[in-house]
Amino acid sequence: YAIIQFIGASLMCSPPSSEDSTAAASETTALLKKPSSAKQYTVGEMLSTSAYWLLVVNFFCNTQAVFFGASLSKTIAAHIIPGSATDATLTHIAAISSLFNACGRLVWGILGDIYGFPCAMLCLCGIQAALFFTLPYCIDAPMYGIWLNGIMFCVGGNYSLFPLACAVYFGEANWGANYGFIYLAQSLSMLLAPTISGDV
């Protein structure tokens, strides 16, 4: 782990100049197929917009998939397919799903760049909801693994698309602080997740 961290730190470099950064931002905006906000929102200004609260609600709800998919995958499997898979098998399924999580970040990020945040997020939420609603119908470990991999593939997309939305809707100048306030939705959602899971 220390070696990986060292390699990553060695690859870091200084950011481009302001002129290069502006040109890159303009090019990115064109790729997004959605006009970027000409105004660079501060945190206070962002909090007063309806777009911010819609993103927060969206992130809050999507985070439930993170909790169920990552934290309760083995527990859910024990109820859906009791006796059809060993603990070791379920552990391997969970490990493989983490790879789909990583791939999801790449693929959904590319789709967000091509089609824009609204279209990509609509597709992500639709696929994710369909997988969750049909998850109880899994009949064995291989089928459960496919469903869990699909869910985690969508989970990874959240961490590509929400940062994208923050930059598009609220500008890049205060992106770090703005995205931090959007990310609070995940923290709140995770705090409430055990209670929600008990009702489910």
XYZ file of C-alpha atoms in Angstrom:
200
model
C 0.000 0.000 0.000
C 2.828 2.389 0.846
C 4.465 1.666 -2.512
C 1.239 2.433 -4.384
C 0.882 5.684 -2.436
C 4.476 6.639 -3.244
C 3.975 5.980 -6.949
C 0.772 8.023 -6.952
C 2.425 10.939 -5.166
C 5.336 10.834 -7.612
C 2.967 11.271 -10.539
C 1.451 14.474 -9.163
C 2.347 17.692 -10.948
C 1.541 21.380 -10.817
C -1.810 22.471 -12.293
C -1.868 24.204 -15.689
C -1.681 27.978 -15.969
C -4.908 29.977 -15.735
C -5.008 30.448 -19.521
C -4.613 26.725 -20.137
C -7.162 25.958 -17.433
C -9.724 28.289 -19.005
C -9.223 26.733 -22.419
C -9.551 23.237 -20.970
C -12.717 24.204 -19.128
C -14.226 25.595 -22.330
C -13.388 22.403 -24.187
C -14.900 20.286 -21.399
C -18.071 22.360 -21.416
C -18.450 21.799 -25.153
C -18.096 18.062 -24.621
C -20.755 18.103 -21.931
C -23.330 19.346 -24.448
C -24.720 21.617 -21.765
C -23.753 25.251 -21.231
C -21.619 25.607 -18.147
C -22.652 28.156 -15.570
C -21.086 31.471 -16.546
C -21.368 32.445 -12.895
C -18.897 30.977 -10.440
C -21.103 30.234 -7.444
C -19.909 30.565 -3.884
C -21.166 28.078 -1.316
C -23.752 30.541 -0.024
C -25.071 31.261 -3.500
C -25.171 27.570 -4.364
C -27.177 26.727 -1.236
C -29.918 29.108 -2.340
C -30.489 27.343 -5.670
C -33.002 24.586 -6.361
C -30.368 22.722 -8.401
C -28.275 22.211 -5.275
C -31.126 20.699 -3.293
C -32.142 18.445 -6.162
C -28.569 17.142 -6.355
C -28.529 16.605 -2.594
C -31.761 14.600 -2.661
C -30.484 12.591 -5.623
C -27.166 11.862 -3.902
C -28.952 11.007 -0.642
C -31.162 8.420 -2.327
C -28.359 6.951 -4.433
C -26.205 6.538 -1.334
C -28.674 3.957 -0.061
C -27.472 1.761 -2.911
C -23.920 2.206 -1.605
C -24.986 1.037 1.852
C -27.020 -1.935 0.670
C -24.576 -2.981 -2.038
C -21.322 -2.563 -0.118
C -22.235 -3.021 3.538
C -25.072 -5.542 3.448
C -24.294 -7.639 0.387
C -23.573 -10.816 2.378
C -26.480 -10.289 4.749
C -28.888 -9.773 1.847
C -27.543 -12.883 0.120
C -28.144 -14.936 3.246
C -31.834 -14.030 3.085
C -32.301 -14.277 -0.682
C -30.324 -17.433 -1.430
C -29.980 -19.196 1.959
C -27.721 -22.220 1.880
C -26.833 -21.877 -1.813
C -23.492 -20.144 -1.263
C -20.712 -20.428 1.279
C -19.296 -17.452 3.131
C -16.140 -17.715 1.034
C -18.181 -17.575 -2.185
C -20.040 -14.467 -1.042
C -16.752 -12.855 -0.056
C -15.382 -13.483 -3.553
C -18.549 -12.031 -5.083
C -18.173 -8.893 -2.969
C -14.510 -8.593 -3.949
C -15.326 -8.879 -7.651
C -18.062 -6.277 -7.272
C -15.441 -3.765 -6.132
C -13.830 -4.081 -9.564
C -17.167 -3.268 -11.185
C -17.408 -0.282 -8.862
C -14.085 1.002 -10.199
C -15.040 0.327 -13.820
C -18.355 2.090 -13.268
C -16.555 5.283 -12.346
C -14.714 5.228 -15.656
C -17.634 4.255 -17.875
C -20.220 6.568 -16.315
C -17.700 9.392 -16.359
C -17.248 8.913 -20.096
C -21.014 8.740 -20.626
C -21.432 11.920 -18.587
C -18.887 13.703 -20.765
C -20.619 12.572 -23.944
C -24.302 12.875 -23.056
C -24.285 15.247 -20.089
C -25.194 14.756 -16.439
C -29.034 14.616 -16.703
C -29.116 11.872 -19.323
C -26.356 9.803 -17.716
C -27.842 10.086 -14.221
C -31.320 9.187 -15.458
C -29.946 6.017 -17.048
C -27.888 5.184 -13.955
C -30.836 5.568 -11.580
C -33.122 3.573 -13.873
C -30.719 0.648 -14.163
C -29.899 0.728 -10.473
C -33.579 0.767 -9.454
C -34.388 -2.113 -11.812
C -31.556 -4.207 -10.373
C -32.631 -3.556 -6.787
C -36.289 -4.315 -7.443
C -35.422 -7.626 -9.118
C -32.662 -8.603 -6.662
C -35.022 -10.721 -4.481
C -35.703 -12.930 -7.496
C -32.105 -14.152 -7.713
C -32.151 -17.926 -7.374
C -28.485 -18.805 -6.863
C -25.046 -17.364 -6.147
C -23.981 -16.753 -9.783
C -27.176 -14.823 -10.526
C -26.812 -12.869 -7.297
C -23.231 -12.040 -8.251
C -24.318 -10.663 -11.622
C -26.962 -8.488 -9.992
C -24.581 -7.225 -7.300
C -21.921 -6.426 -9.900
C -24.473 -4.412 -11.845
C -25.516 -2.505 -8.737
C -21.926 -1.698 -7.804
C -21.220 -0.666 -11.399
C -23.937 1.967 -10.971
C -22.713 2.889 -7.497
C -19.332 3.809 -8.968
C -21.001 6.157 -11.421
C -22.191 8.405 -8.603
C -18.605 9.386 -7.865
C -18.053 10.441 -11.456
C -21.338 12.149 -12.227
C -21.952 14.249 -9.109
C -18.561 16.009 -9.283
C -19.318 16.649 -12.954
C -22.699 18.155 -12.106
C -21.145 20.380 -9.462
C -18.697 21.843 -11.966
C -21.311 22.260 -14.713
C -24.014 23.894 -12.636
C -21.952 25.917 -10.173
C -18.663 26.580 -11.938
C -15.108 25.450 -11.317
C -13.744 28.328 -9.223
C -15.211 27.114 -5.915
C -15.642 23.500 -6.914
C -13.898 21.998 -3.887
C -16.044 23.749 -1.295
C -19.231 23.383 -3.331
C -18.799 19.668 -3.885
C -18.035 19.221 -0.200
C -21.521 20.504 0.609
C -23.083 18.234 -2.000
C -21.156 15.288 -0.550
C -22.705 15.948 2.852
C -25.778 14.215 1.441
C -23.891 10.933 1.460
C -22.819 11.359 5.083
C -26.389 12.032 6.197
C -27.719 9.166 4.105
C -25.217 6.714 5.603
C -26.161 7.816 9.121
C -29.813 7.070 8.419
C -29.162 3.931 6.375
C -29.274 1.457 9.303
C -32.709 2.747 10.296
C -33.964 2.626 6.726
C -32.556 -0.863 6.186
C -34.383 -2.066 9.297
C -37.690 -0.970 7.798
C -36.834 -2.558 4.459
